Structure formats: structure tokens, C-alpha cells
Amino acid sequence: MSSLLITHIKSLVGVHPNEVKVLRGKAMSNLPVLNDAWLLLEDGKIKDFGEMNSIPSQLTTYNTQLSAQGKFVFPSWCDSHTHLVFAASREEEFMMKIKGKTYEEIAASGGGILNSAKKIQKKTEEELFESASKRLDEVIHLGTGAIEIKSGYGLTLESELKMLRVIRKLKENFPIPVKATFLGAHAYPSEFKNNHEGYIKLIIEKLIPQIADEGLADYIDVFCEQGFFSVDETSRILEAGAHYGLKPKIHANQLSATGAVEVGVKYQALSVDHLEIMNSSATDTLKNSNTIATLLPSCSLFLGIPFADARSLINADIPIALASDFNPGSTPSGNMNLVVSLACMRQKMLPEEAINAATINGAAAMELSDTCGSITKGKLANLFITQPIPSLAYYPYSFGSDLIDQVIINGKIY
Ligand code: NIG
Ligand code: FE
């Protein structure tokens, strides 16, 4: 039996009761904390916690101890939207953006997702696993303790399967929960440029059945957007996915509001992600659903597109999750600390709301609420200890600083 006792914690953050699975509206600002606390981790799980003034004396004699004087303990970030398996970086497009080209213009001229797809064909599963492992290791050191990863840079039968097998290998080799999402409908590959029907058939008739057969994906995603997949096409793909039990988590309303949120909700999407461009129909649809609104502020920062209107969503009682969107084209960063800071700075989310959105609601957006997202007895002991900081708000306020002292995964220092 392995155990670790953390004592003298200045503030133990996110001590939500077990029945809290997802937060919406006013409840999003409710982030319970325990000051001057202790926390006992046993066999990879959160065993117990309490205040220092009532710590059971036998605990202090039997356990390996760590003092967290002046420090905060946070539940690990739950990053519910990433594309962290990719073949190569795309800083040449970054240069094009600096010189004035938009994301759409770069994509239309063969850059963007197709650029990544071309490069991935040439990589072996081992090479992709190796580069993705480095990124996953990096984000775990940055506080991420559960993650979703998408395919979508393959765009052929072989390469989509290759990506999903890499994600499976990451699941098997890393100590944190990993969820896999099939995003074959990320862009039309060049060979199907004038034959959309052919590609949709490939997805529906070949890819989805084989992926389901091999159990390679937990979820299905579509980039539902002008110039990518239409609402009707999205609908057909989600229908096919539903037939195989794949729940949707879709890219919606990133560049325009053309019905993506509505089609996602129609197919009971677990989450609709991006939402930079909303209208009242999309908001009303979301309000009357159980679908989570996942916002990706570092994508807005990098592309220079509007930030999603978090306040309106919170006012409408819609649950918000925050995620990184880590990918080589629109968000070359998987840093959830920056995501939380940006949500406060640019989306006017309170620190409490942003932290809940990046933990408990992120867990909900991966169906991991029972095991991740808060400091709750019985949940996985995935958390991080900060350096000494004066207050909770100081954490998102000091954006760009690395304030993590130690990362703990499954009760062990990572
Ligand atoms: O979430 N919007 C679509 N997909 C990614 C970007 C993919 C890329 O440019 O490589 C996103 O922003
Ligand atoms: Fe994305």
C-alpha cells in the first residue's frame, strides 16, 4: 500500500462533494476550498482530507509526508479538447498570419489541416507516438491530469487508424486518463476535393465501422463549418456514429454561426466546442440541453479571432468547460494555466469559474466526473502543488509564470 500525506496546505482547492458532477450558471462560481489543510493519498486515490487543527495523530506517524506550507493544492486540469498527435509544427503558417493571411485563407491555399495530413502520411506509428509522448509529458508537467486527444490529421483509412492507434498507445503508456475522439471529418482531403460524397461514404461505411470494431474511439467529432463540413454532412456522420455508440463532441461555431451547435445538440453531443460566433438560436438550443459548452481561449488568442462570450453562456445557465485545443495550426500550446488566465483576462470569467471550468466541467466533458476534476474522496489522486502564492486569484493573474511546484499523478510525484 502506497500512501502520501500532504500537510500544512495553505488552501486545498476544489473540494466538491461527490454528487457534484457538472456546474452551470451561478454555481460555476462556487469553488469550495479548505484552508490550512491536510490531504491523504492512498493507492493512487484521494483517501481523506481535513483541517490541520483536527488532523488524526496516527496519520502523522505512519505516512510519507510532504509539507505544503504557503502553497495551494489544485485538482489536475482536465483538458477535454486536444489534437496533440501530429507530425510537424506549422510555424511557416504562423509567419503567413503575421503577414496578414487569415486561417481560412491559409487553409484554402492547401495549408492548414491538409498540410498536417500530408506530413502524417509519411510518419510511422512509432515516430508519432514518440513526438506525441513528449507533448503529453510536457502538459502533465504543466498540471494536466486527464486529457482528450483527437485524430483528424490522417484523412485516409490508414492514417486515421494510425493516429487512433497512437492515441491508444498513449492511453496504455501514460498514467493519466486519455479519451480518444475520431475526427475523420476534419477537412476534405485533396483527392476528395470535388467528391465530398466519396469521402463521407468512406467515413460512414469504412472508417466508423472499423474504428468501432477495434474499440479505437470513445467519441466522434466533425469540424462543422463553412468550407469544411456542412450541417447536413455533419448530421449524416453523427447519425452513423450514433449507430455504433459514438457520442459526439464537435467543433462548432468557430468561424460562423450556421447551425453547428444545433446539429450537435440534436445528436446529444457531450460537448460543442469553440463557440466564438454565437447567435440566439444556438444559445437557446444549448440552454435547453445537457450539452457542455467547451471554450478554447488560447485558439482565439493565437488566431486573433473573437473570444467566446463566456458571460452570456453562464447567464444562460449553460455549463462551460475550458480546454486547450493543443494543435499545430490554431493553438500550438497545451498550457492549461494560460487557458485559465485567458478565460479570466479576456472572457471575464472569475478565477473560481475558470478553475471549475478547467477541472470538474472538463472532467464532465470527458465523462470522467466520477474519477477526476475535484478533490473528492475516492477520486484519482491527480493534483498539483503550487509554489507559495498569496491568494487564489494570484494564480490566473500571474499569467505566463510557472507556479507549479510539484505534480502528483495517481498519488505519486510525477
Ligand atoms: O480546433 N478547427 C479545427 N481544428 C483545429 C485546428 C486544426 C488545424 O489548423 O490544424 C481547431 O482549431
Ligand atoms: Fe480543435
CSV table of C-alpha atoms and ligand atoms in Angstrom, one decimal:
chain,number,residue,atom,x,y,z
A,1,MET,CA,0.0,0.0,0.0
A,2,SER,CA,1.5,3.3,-1.0
A,3,SER,CA,0.5,6.5,0.7
A,4,LEU,CA,1.4,10.1,0.8
A,5,LEU,CA,0.3,12.7,3.4
A,6,ILE,CA,0.4,16.4,2.4
A,7,THR,CA,0.3,18.7,5.4
A,8,HIS,CA,0.0,22.4,6.1
A,9,ILE,CA,-1.6,23.2,2.7
A,10,LYS,CA,-2.4,26.9,2.7
A,11,SER,CA,-5.5,26.2,0.6
A,12,LEU,CA,-6.9,22.9,-0.7
A,13,VAL,CA,-8.9,23.9,-3.8
A,14,GLY,CA,-12.0,22.3,-5.4
A,15,VAL,CA,-13.2,20.1,-2.5
A,16,HIS,CA,-16.5,19.5,-4.2
A,17,PRO,CA,-18.9,16.9,-2.7
A,18,ASN,CA,-19.2,13.6,-4.6
A,19,GLU,CA,-22.6,14.4,-6.0
A,20,VAL,CA,-21.3,17.5,-7.9
A,21,LYS,CA,-20.8,16.3,-11.5
A,22,VAL,CA,-21.1,19.4,-13.6
A,23,LEU,CA,-21.6,23.1,-12.7
A,24,ARG,CA,-23.7,25.6,-14.5
A,25,GLY,CA,-24.9,29.3,-14.1
A,26,LYS,CA,-24.3,30.8,-10.7
A,27,ALA,CA,-23.0,27.5,-9.3
A,28,MET,CA,-20.0,27.9,-11.6
A,29,SER,CA,-18.5,30.4,-9.2
A,30,ASN,CA,-18.8,28.0,-6.3
A,31,LEU,CA,-15.3,26.6,-5.8
A,32,PRO,CA,-15.1,25.2,-2.3
A,33,VAL,CA,-11.7,25.4,-0.6
A,34,LEU,CA,-10.3,24.2,2.7
A,35,ASN,CA,-7.6,26.4,4.4
A,36,ASP,CA,-4.7,25.1,6.5
A,37,ALA,CA,-5.5,21.6,5.4
A,38,TRP,CA,-4.1,18.1,5.1
A,39,LEU,CA,-4.6,15.6,2.3
A,40,LEU,CA,-4.0,11.8,2.4
A,41,LEU,CA,-3.4,9.9,-0.8
A,42,GLU,CA,-3.6,6.1,-0.7
A,43,ASP,CA,-3.2,3.6,-3.5
A,44,GLY,CA,-3.5,6.3,-6.2
A,45,LYS,CA,-6.7,7.7,-4.8
A,46,ILE,CA,-7.8,10.6,-2.6
A,47,LYS,CA,-8.3,8.9,0.8
A,48,ASP,CA,-9.2,11.7,3.1
A,49,PHE,CA,-8.6,15.4,3.9
A,50,GLY,CA,-9.4,17.9,6.6
A,51,GLU,CA,-8.1,20.9,8.6
A,52,MET,CA,-4.7,20.8,10.3
A,53,ASN,CA,-6.2,21.6,13.7
A,54,SER,CA,-8.0,18.3,13.7
A,55,ILE,CA,-5.5,16.0,11.9
A,56,PRO,CA,-5.7,12.5,13.4
A,57,SER,CA,-2.4,11.9,15.2
A,58,GLN,CA,-1.8,8.4,13.8
A,59,LEU,CA,-1.7,9.8,10.3
A,60,THR,CA,1.4,11.8,11.0
A,61,THR,CA,3.4,8.8,12.3
A,62,TYR,CA,2.6,6.2,9.6
A,63,ASN,CA,2.8,8.1,6.3
A,64,THR,CA,5.3,9.6,4.0
A,65,GLN,CA,4.9,13.3,4.4
A,66,LEU,CA,5.2,16.4,2.3
A,67,SER,CA,4.7,19.9,3.8
A,68,ALA,CA,2.9,22.4,1.6
A,69,GLN,CA,3.4,25.5,3.8
A,70,GLY,CA,2.2,28.6,2.0
A,71,LYS,CA,1.2,26.5,-1.1
A,72,PHE,CA,-2.1,25.8,-2.8
A,73,VAL,CA,-3.2,22.3,-3.9
A,74,PHE,CA,-5.3,22.1,-7.1
A,75,PRO,CA,-7.0,19.2,-8.7
A,76,SER,CA,-5.3,18.5,-12.0
A,77,TRP,CA,-6.6,20.2,-15.1
A,78,CYS,CA,-8.9,18.2,-17.2
A,79,ASP,CA,-8.2,19.1,-20.8
A,80,SER,CA,-11.1,17.9,-22.8
A,81,HIS,CA,-10.1,19.0,-26.3
A,82,THR,CA,-6.7,18.5,-27.9
A,83,HIS,CA,-5.1,17.4,-31.2
A,84,LEU,CA,-1.8,16.5,-29.7
A,85,VAL,CA,-0.8,13.8,-32.1
A,86,PHE,CA,0.6,15.5,-35.2
A,87,ALA,CA,3.6,15.1,-37.5
A,88,ALA,CA,5.1,18.5,-37.5
A,89,SER,CA,4.8,22.1,-36.3
A,90,ARG,CA,3.5,24.7,-38.7
A,91,GLU,CA,5.4,27.9,-37.9
A,92,GLU,CA,5.5,28.8,-41.6
A,93,GLU,CA,1.7,29.5,-41.4
A,94,PHE,CA,2.4,31.5,-38.2
A,95,MET,CA,4.6,33.7,-40.4
A,96,MET,CA,1.9,33.9,-43.0
A,97,LYS,CA,-0.6,35.0,-40.3
A,98,ILE,CA,1.8,37.7,-39.1
A,99,LYS,CA,2.0,39.0,-42.6
A,100,GLY,CA,-1.8,39.3,-42.8
A,101,LYS,CA,-3.3,36.0,-44.1
A,102,THR,CA,-6.3,34.6,-42.2
A,103,TYR,CA,-6.8,31.0,-41.0
A,104,GLU,CA,-9.4,30.4,-43.8
A,105,GLU,CA,-7.1,31.8,-46.5
A,106,ILE,CA,-4.2,29.6,-45.4
A,107,ALA,CA,-6.5,26.5,-45.3
A,108,ALA,CA,-7.9,27.3,-48.8
A,109,SER,CA,-4.4,27.5,-50.3
A,110,GLY,CA,-3.5,24.0,-49.2
A,111,GLY,CA,-2.1,24.9,-45.8
A,112,GLY,CA,-3.9,24.2,-42.5
A,113,ILE,CA,-5.2,20.8,-41.8
A,114,LEU,CA,-4.3,19.4,-45.3
A,115,ASN,CA,-0.7,20.5,-44.6
A,116,SER,CA,-0.7,18.4,-41.4
A,117,ALA,CA,-2.4,15.5,-43.2
A,118,LYS,CA,0.3,15.4,-45.9
A,119,LYS,CA,3.0,15.2,-43.3
A,120,ILE,CA,1.4,12.5,-41.2
A,121,GLN,CA,1.2,10.0,-44.1
A,122,LYS,CA,4.9,9.7,-44.1
A,123,LYS,CA,5.3,9.1,-40.3
A,124,THR,CA,5.3,5.7,-38.7
A,125,GLU,CA,3.2,4.9,-35.7
A,126,GLU,CA,6.4,4.8,-33.6
A,127,GLU,CA,7.5,8.2,-34.7
A,128,LEU,CA,4.1,9.7,-34.0
A,129,PHE,CA,4.0,8.0,-30.6
A,130,GLU,CA,7.4,9.4,-29.7
A,131,SER,CA,6.6,13.0,-30.6
A,132,ALA,CA,3.1,12.9,-29.0
A,133,SER,CA,4.7,11.4,-25.8
A,134,LYS,CA,6.9,14.4,-25.5
A,135,ARG,CA,3.9,16.7,-25.7
A,136,LEU,CA,1.8,14.7,-23.3
A,137,ASP,CA,4.7,14.6,-20.9
A,138,GLU,CA,5.1,18.3,-21.2
A,139,VAL,CA,1.4,19.0,-20.5
A,140,ILE,CA,1.3,16.7,-17.5
A,141,HIS,CA,4.2,18.7,-16.0
A,142,LEU,CA,2.0,21.8,-16.7
A,143,GLY,CA,-0.7,20.4,-14.5
A,144,THR,CA,-2.9,18.3,-16.9
A,145,GLY,CA,-4.2,15.1,-15.3
A,146,ALA,CA,-6.8,13.9,-17.8
A,147,ILE,CA,-6.9,14.6,-21.5
A,148,GLU,CA,-8.9,14.0,-24.7
A,149,ILE,CA,-7.0,13.6,-28.0
A,150,LYS,CA,-8.4,13.6,-31.5
A,151,SER,CA,-7.5,12.0,-34.8
A,152,GLY,CA,-8.2,14.2,-37.8
A,153,TYR,CA,-4.8,14.7,-39.4
A,154,GLY,CA,-4.9,11.3,-41.2
A,155,LEU,CA,-7.9,11.8,-43.6
A,156,THR,CA,-7.3,8.4,-45.2
A,157,LEU,CA,-8.3,5.0,-43.8
A,158,GLU,CA,-4.8,4.0,-43.0
A,159,SER,CA,-3.7,7.3,-41.4
A,160,GLU,CA,-6.8,7.9,-39.3
A,161,LEU,CA,-6.4,4.3,-37.9
A,162,LYS,CA,-2.7,5.0,-37.4
A,163,MET,CA,-3.5,8.2,-35.4
A,164,LEU,CA,-6.1,6.4,-33.3
A,165,ARG,CA,-3.6,3.5,-32.6
A,166,VAL,CA,-1.1,6.1,-31.4
A,167,ILE,CA,-3.7,7.5,-29.0
A,168,ARG,CA,-4.4,4.0,-27.8
A,169,LYS,CA,-0.7,3.5,-27.2
A,170,LEU,CA,-0.6,6.8,-25.2
A,171,LYS,CA,-3.6,5.5,-23.1
A,172,GLU,CA,-1.6,2.4,-22.4
A,173,ASN,CA,1.7,4.0,-21.6
A,174,PHE,CA,0.7,7.1,-19.6
A,175,PRO,CA,-0.6,7.2,-16.1
A,176,ILE,CA,-3.4,9.7,-16.7
A,177,PRO,CA,-6.9,9.0,-18.2
A,178,VAL,CA,-6.9,9.6,-22.0
A,179,LYS,CA,-10.0,9.7,-24.1
A,180,ALA,CA,-9.8,9.2,-27.9
A,181,THR,CA,-12.0,11.0,-30.4
A,182,PHE,CA,-12.4,10.1,-34.1
A,183,LEU,CA,-12.2,13.3,-36.2
A,184,GLY,CA,-12.1,11.9,-39.7
A,185,ALA,CA,-14.4,14.8,-40.7
A,186,HIS,CA,-11.8,17.5,-40.0
A,187,ALA,CA,-11.3,18.6,-43.7
A,188,TYR,CA,-11.9,17.1,-47.1
A,189,PRO,CA,-8.6,15.5,-48.3
A,190,SER,CA,-7.3,16.8,-51.7
A,191,GLU,CA,-8.3,13.7,-53.5
A,192,PHE,CA,-11.9,14.2,-52.5
A,193,LYS,CA,-12.0,17.9,-53.1
A,194,ASN,CA,-14.6,17.5,-55.8
A,195,ASN,CA,-16.1,14.3,-54.4
A,196,HIS,CA,-17.4,15.1,-50.9
A,197,GLU,CA,-19.9,12.2,-51.2
A,198,GLY,CA,-17.0,9.8,-51.7
A,199,TYR,CA,-15.2,10.9,-48.5
A,200,ILE,CA,-18.4,10.9,-46.5
A,201,LYS,CA,-19.0,7.3,-47.7
A,202,LEU,CA,-15.5,6.4,-46.7
A,203,ILE,CA,-16.1,7.7,-43.2
A,204,ILE,CA,-19.6,6.2,-42.8
A,205,GLU,CA,-19.1,2.9,-44.5
A,206,LYS,CA,-15.4,2.0,-43.7
A,207,LEU,CA,-13.9,4.2,-41.0
A,208,ILE,CA,-16.6,4.3,-38.4
A,209,PRO,CA,-17.4,0.5,-38.5
A,210,GLN,CA,-13.7,-0.4,-38.3
A,211,ILE,CA,-12.9,2.0,-35.5
A,212,ALA,CA,-15.9,0.8,-33.6
A,213,ASP,CA,-14.9,-2.8,-34.2
A,214,GLU,CA,-11.4,-2.2,-32.8
A,215,GLY,CA,-12.7,0.0,-30.0
A,216,LEU,CA,-10.4,2.8,-31.1
A,217,ALA,CA,-12.5,5.8,-30.2
A,218,ASP,CA,-14.6,7.0,-27.3
A,219,TYR,CA,-16.2,9.9,-29.2
A,220,ILE,CA,-16.8,11.2,-32.7
A,221,ASP,CA,-16.1,14.8,-33.9
A,222,VAL,CA,-16.9,16.8,-37.0
A,223,PHE,CA,-15.5,20.3,-38.0
A,224,CYS,CA,-18.9,21.7,-38.8
A,225,GLU,CA,-18.0,24.9,-40.5
A,226,GLN,CA,-18.3,26.8,-43.8
A,227,GLY,CA,-15.7,25.4,-46.2
A,228,PHE,CA,-15.4,22.2,-44.1
A,229,PHE,CA,-18.4,20.0,-43.3
A,230,SER,CA,-22.0,21.3,-43.7
A,231,VAL,CA,-24.8,20.8,-41.2
A,232,ASP,CA,-26.3,18.1,-43.4
A,233,GLU,CA,-23.0,16.3,-43.8
A,234,THR,CA,-22.4,16.6,-40.1
A,235,SER,CA,-25.8,15.2,-39.4
A,236,ARG,CA,-25.2,12.1,-41.6
A,237,ILE,CA,-21.8,11.4,-39.9
A,238,LEU,CA,-23.1,11.8,-36.4
A,239,GLU,CA,-26.1,9.6,-37.3
A,240,ALA,CA,-23.6,6.9,-38.4
A,241,GLY,CA,-21.5,7.4,-35.3
A,242,ALA,CA,-24.6,7.1,-33.0
A,243,HIS,CA,-25.3,3.7,-34.7
A,244,TYR,CA,-22.0,2.5,-33.2
A,245,GLY,CA,-22.4,4.2,-29.9
A,246,LEU,CA,-20.0,7.0,-30.5
A,247,LYS,CA,-21.2,10.2,-28.8
A,248,PRO,CA,-20.4,13.5,-30.5
A,249,LYS,CA,-18.0,16.2,-29.3
A,250,ILE,CA,-18.0,18.6,-32.2
A,251,HIS,CA,-16.2,21.7,-33.5
A,252,ALA,CA,-19.0,24.2,-33.7
A,253,ASN,CA,-19.4,27.9,-34.4
A,254,GLN,CA,-15.7,28.7,-34.6
A,255,LEU,CA,-15.8,30.9,-37.6
A,256,SER,CA,-19.5,31.3,-38.3
A,257,ALA,CA,-22.9,30.5,-36.8
A,258,THR,CA,-24.6,28.2,-39.3
A,259,GLY,CA,-26.3,25.6,-37.3
A,260,ALA,CA,-23.4,23.5,-35.9
A,261,VAL,CA,-24.5,23.9,-32.3
A,262,GLU,CA,-28.0,22.9,-33.2
A,263,VAL,CA,-27.0,19.8,-35.0
A,264,GLY,CA,-24.6,18.8,-32.2
A,265,VAL,CA,-27.4,19.1,-29.6
A,266,LYS,CA,-29.8,17.2,-31.9
A,267,TYR,CA,-27.4,14.2,-31.7
A,268,GLN,CA,-26.9,14.7,-27.9
A,269,ALA,CA,-23.4,15.9,-28.1
A,270,LEU,CA,-21.5,15.6,-24.9
A,271,SER,CA,-19.9,19.0,-25.8
A,272,VAL,CA,-19.9,21.6,-28.5
A,273,ASP,CA,-16.5,23.2,-28.7
A,274,HIS,CA,-15.2,26.7,-29.7
A,275,LEU,CA,-18.4,28.8,-29.9
A,276,GLU,CA,-16.6,32.0,-30.8
A,277,ILE,CA,-19.5,33.0,-33.0
A,278,MET,CA,-22.9,32.5,-31.4
A,279,ASN,CA,-26.5,33.7,-32.1
A,280,SER,CA,-29.7,33.4,-30.1
A,281,SER,CA,-30.8,30.2,-31.8
A,282,ALA,CA,-27.5,28.5,-30.8
A,283,THR,CA,-27.7,29.8,-27.2
A,284,ASP,CA,-31.3,28.8,-26.8
A,285,THR,CA,-30.7,25.4,-28.1
A,286,LEU,CA,-27.8,24.8,-25.7
A,287,LYS,CA,-29.7,26.2,-22.8
A,288,ASN,CA,-32.3,23.5,-23.2
A,289,SER,CA,-29.9,20.6,-23.4
A,290,ASN,CA,-27.3,18.8,-21.3
A,291,THR,CA,-24.5,19.6,-23.8
A,292,ILE,CA,-21.4,21.3,-22.4
A,293,ALA,CA,-20.0,24.4,-24.0
A,294,THR,CA,-16.3,24.0,-24.3
A,295,LEU,CA,-14.4,27.2,-24.8
A,296,LEU,CA,-10.8,27.4,-26.2
A,297,PRO,CA,-9.4,30.9,-25.5
A,298,SER,CA,-5.8,30.1,-26.5
A,299,CYS,CA,-7.1,29.4,-30.0
A,300,SER,CA,-8.7,32.9,-30.1
A,301,LEU,CA,-5.5,34.4,-28.8
A,302,PHE,CA,-3.4,32.7,-31.4
A,303,LEU,CA,-5.7,33.2,-34.4
A,304,GLY,CA,-6.8,36.7,-33.4
A,305,ILE,CA,-10.5,35.7,-33.7
A,306,PRO,CA,-13.1,36.8,-31.2
A,307,PHE,CA,-13.1,35.2,-27.7
A,308,ALA,CA,-16.3,33.2,-26.9
A,309,ASP,CA,-18.8,35.2,-24.8
A,310,ALA,CA,-18.5,33.2,-21.6
A,311,ARG,CA,-20.6,35.6,-19.6
A,312,SER,CA,-23.7,35.2,-21.8
A,313,LEU,CA,-23.3,31.4,-21.6
A,314,ILE,CA,-23.0,31.5,-17.9
A,315,ASN,CA,-26.0,33.8,-17.6
A,316,ALA,CA,-28.0,31.4,-19.8
A,317,ASP,CA,-27.2,28.6,-17.3
A,318,ILE,CA,-25.1,26.7,-19.8
A,319,PRO,CA,-22.2,24.7,-18.3
A,320,ILE,CA,-18.8,25.8,-19.6
A,321,ALA,CA,-15.6,23.7,-19.8
A,322,LEU,CA,-12.2,25.2,-20.7
A,323,ALA,CA,-9.8,23.3,-22.9
A,324,SER,CA,-6.5,24.0,-24.7
A,325,ASP,CA,-7.2,22.8,-28.3
A,326,PHE,CA,-3.5,22.0,-28.5
A,327,ASN,CA,-2.7,21.6,-32.2
A,328,PRO,CA,-0.1,22.8,-34.7
A,329,GLY,CA,-2.4,25.1,-36.7
A,330,SER,CA,-4.6,27.2,-34.5
A,331,THR,CA,-3.2,26.6,-30.9
A,332,PRO,CA,0.4,25.4,-30.6
A,333,SER,CA,0.1,25.3,-26.8
A,334,GLY,CA,-1.3,22.8,-24.4
A,335,ASN,CA,-0.8,25.0,-21.4
A,336,MET,CA,-4.0,24.9,-19.3
A,337,ASN,CA,-2.6,27.5,-16.9
A,338,LEU,CA,-2.6,30.0,-19.7
A,339,VAL,CA,-6.1,28.9,-20.8
A,340,VAL,CA,-7.4,29.7,-17.2
A,341,SER,CA,-5.6,33.1,-17.2
A,342,LEU,CA,-7.0,34.0,-20.6
A,343,ALA,CA,-10.5,33.0,-19.6
A,344,CYS,CA,-10.2,35.5,-16.7
A,345,MET,CA,-8.5,38.2,-18.7
A,346,ARG,CA,-10.4,38.1,-22.0
A,347,GLN,CA,-13.6,36.3,-21.2
A,348,LYS,CA,-14.3,37.9,-17.9
A,349,MET,CA,-14.6,34.6,-16.0
A,350,LEU,CA,-14.0,34.8,-12.3
A,351,PRO,CA,-11.0,32.7,-11.2
A,352,GLU,CA,-13.4,30.4,-9.4
A,353,GLU,CA,-15.4,29.9,-12.6
A,354,ALA,CA,-12.4,29.4,-14.8
A,355,ILE,CA,-10.9,26.8,-12.4
A,356,ASN,CA,-14.2,24.9,-12.2
A,357,ALA,CA,-14.4,25.0,-16.0
A,358,ALA,CA,-10.9,23.6,-16.4
A,359,THR,CA,-11.4,20.9,-13.8
A,360,ILE,CA,-14.8,19.5,-12.8
A,361,ASN,CA,-16.6,20.6,-16.0
A,362,GLY,CA,-13.6,19.5,-18.2
A,363,ALA,CA,-13.9,16.1,-16.5
A,364,ALA,CA,-17.7,16.1,-17.3
A,365,ALA,CA,-16.9,16.9,-20.9
A,366,MET,CA,-14.9,13.6,-21.0
A,367,GLU,CA,-17.4,11.6,-18.8
A,368,LEU,CA,-14.8,11.5,-16.1
A,369,SER,CA,-16.7,13.3,-13.3
A,370,ASP,CA,-16.6,10.2,-11.1
A,371,THR,CA,-12.8,10.0,-11.1
A,372,CYS,CA,-11.4,13.4,-11.9
A,373,GLY,CA,-11.9,17.1,-11.7
A,374,SER,CA,-12.0,17.7,-7.9
A,375,ILE,CA,-10.5,16.9,-4.5
A,376,THR,CA,-13.1,14.4,-3.5
A,377,LYS,CA,-12.7,11.2,-1.5
A,378,GLY,CA,-12.3,8.2,-3.8
A,379,LYS,CA,-11.3,10.2,-6.9
A,380,LEU,CA,-7.9,9.7,-8.6
A,381,ALA,CA,-5.0,11.4,-6.7
A,382,ASN,CA,-4.2,13.6,-9.7
A,383,LEU,CA,-3.3,17.1,-8.5
A,384,PHE,CA,-0.6,19.7,-8.3
A,385,ILE,CA,1.0,21.7,-5.6
A,386,THR,CA,1.8,25.4,-6.4
A,387,GLN,CA,4.7,27.4,-5.2
A,388,PRO,CA,3.9,29.7,-2.2
A,389,ILE,CA,1.3,32.2,-3.5
A,390,PRO,CA,-0.7,34.9,-1.7
A,391,SER,CA,-4.2,34.1,-3.0
A,392,LEU,CA,-6.3,32.0,-5.4
A,393,ALA,CA,-6.7,35.0,-7.8
A,394,TYR,CA,-2.9,35.3,-7.9
A,395,TYR,CA,-2.7,32.1,-9.8
A,396,PRO,CA,-4.5,33.2,-13.0
A,397,TYR,CA,-3.4,36.8,-12.5
A,398,SER,CA,0.3,36.0,-12.9
A,399,PHE,CA,-0.2,34.6,-16.4
A,400,GLY,CA,2.9,33.2,-18.1
A,401,SER,CA,4.6,32.4,-14.8
A,402,ASP,CA,5.2,28.8,-14.0
A,403,LEU,CA,3.8,28.5,-10.5
A,404,ILE,CA,3.6,24.7,-10.3
A,405,ASP,CA,6.0,23.2,-7.7
A,406,GLN,CA,5.0,19.5,-7.9
A,407,VAL,CA,2.7,17.4,-10.0
A,408,ILE,CA,1.2,14.3,-8.4
A,409,ILE,CA,-0.4,11.6,-10.6
A,410,ASN,CA,-2.0,8.6,-9.0
A,411,GLY,CA,-0.7,9.6,-5.6
A,412,LYS,CA,2.9,9.7,-6.8
A,413,ILE,CA,5.2,12.7,-7.6
A,414,TYR,CA,5.4,12.8,-11.4
B,1,NIG,O1,-9.8,23.2,-33.3
B,1,NIG,N1,-10.9,24.0,-36.1
B,1,NIG,C1,-10.5,22.9,-36.5
B,1,NIG,N2,-9.5,22.2,-36.0
B,1,NIG,C2,-8.5,22.8,-35.2
B,1,NIG,C3,-7.4,23.4,-36.0
B,1,NIG,C4,-6.7,22.4,-36.8
B,1,NIG,C5,-5.5,22.9,-37.6
B,1,NIG,O2,-5.5,24.0,-38.1
B,1,NIG,O3,-4.6,22.0,-37.7
B,1,NIG,C6,-9.0,23.7,-34.1
B,1,NIG,O4,-8.8,24.9,-34.1
B,2,FE,FE,-9.9,21.6,-32.1
